[in-house]
mmCIF file of C-alpha atoms in Angstrom:
data_model
loop_
_atom_site.group_PDB
_atom_site.id
_atom_site.type_symbol
_atom_site.label_atom_id
_atom_site.label_comp_id
_atom_site.label_asym_id
_atom_site.label_seq_id
_atom_site.Cartn_x
_atom_site.Cartn_y
_atom_site.Cartn_z
ATOM 1 C CA GLN A 21 97.018 76.170 83.130
ATOM 2 C CA HIS A 22 94.400 78.319 81.403
ATOM 3 C CA LEU A 23 91.718 77.017 83.762
ATOM 4 C CA GLY A 24 93.955 77.794 86.740
ATOM 5 C CA LEU A 25 94.596 81.335 85.545
ATOM 6 C CA SER A 26 90.907 81.989 84.892
ATOM 7 C CA ALA A 27 90.024 80.565 88.303
ATOM 8 C CA ALA A 28 92.602 82.798 90.016
ATOM 9 C CA THR A 29 91.346 85.826 88.091
ATOM 10 C CA ALA A 30 87.747 84.999 88.985
ATOM 11 C CA SER A 31 88.616 84.642 92.672
ATOM 12 C CA GLN A 32 90.476 87.971 92.643
ATOM 13 C CA ALA A 33 87.603 89.669 90.795
ATOM 14 C CA ALA A 34 85.171 88.267 93.357
ATOM 15 C CA ALA A 35 87.331 89.317 96.316
ATOM 16 C CA ALA A 36 88.115 92.861 95.147
ATOM 17 C CA PRO A 37 84.550 94.265 94.958
ATOM 18 C CA ALA A 38 83.718 92.646 98.292
ATOM 19 C CA ALA A 39 86.596 94.496 99.971
ATOM 20 C CA VAL A 40 85.764 97.912 98.521
ATOM 21 C CA PRO A 41 82.473 98.706 100.327
ATOM 22 C CA SER A 42 83.872 97.489 103.656
ATOM 23 C CA SER A 43 86.779 99.963 103.521
ATOM 24 C CA PRO A 44 85.725 103.172 101.708
ATOM 25 C CA GLU A 45 88.414 105.200 103.463
ATOM 26 C CA ILE A 46 91.153 102.942 102.111
ATOM 27 C CA SER A 47 89.739 102.906 98.587
ATOM 28 C CA GLN A 48 89.437 106.694 98.567
ATOM 29 C CA ALA A 49 93.018 107.002 99.845
ATOM 30 C CA ASN A 50 94.123 104.715 97.020
ATOM 31 C CA LEU A 51 92.282 106.886 94.484
ATOM 32 C CA GLN A 52 93.957 110.011 95.872
ATOM 33 C CA GLY A 53 97.337 108.265 95.767
ATOM 34 C CA LEU A 54 96.798 107.231 92.152
ATOM 35 C CA ALA A 55 95.759 110.777 91.249
ATOM 36 C CA THR A 56 98.900 112.123 92.935
ATOM 37 C CA LEU A 57 101.105 109.657 91.070
ATOM 38 C CA ALA A 58 99.393 110.557 87.794
ATOM 39 C CA SER A 59 99.897 114.292 88.372
ATOM 40 C CA LEU A 60 103.550 113.732 89.292
ATOM 41 C CA GLY A 61 104.071 111.641 86.157
ATOM 42 C CA ASN A 62 102.443 114.308 83.995
ATOM 43 C CA SER A 63 104.464 117.162 85.511
ATOM 44 C CA SER A 64 107.741 115.295 84.950
#
């Protein structure tokens, strides 16, 4: 089970950085969304 979890984590870690440079608009939109959520959480 530990090997399976580490393998899944490794595959996700390998897939995530590969998807970021190919879609900078999406990643920037996600950053703006996270910043908005953070500001909303802080104001409330």
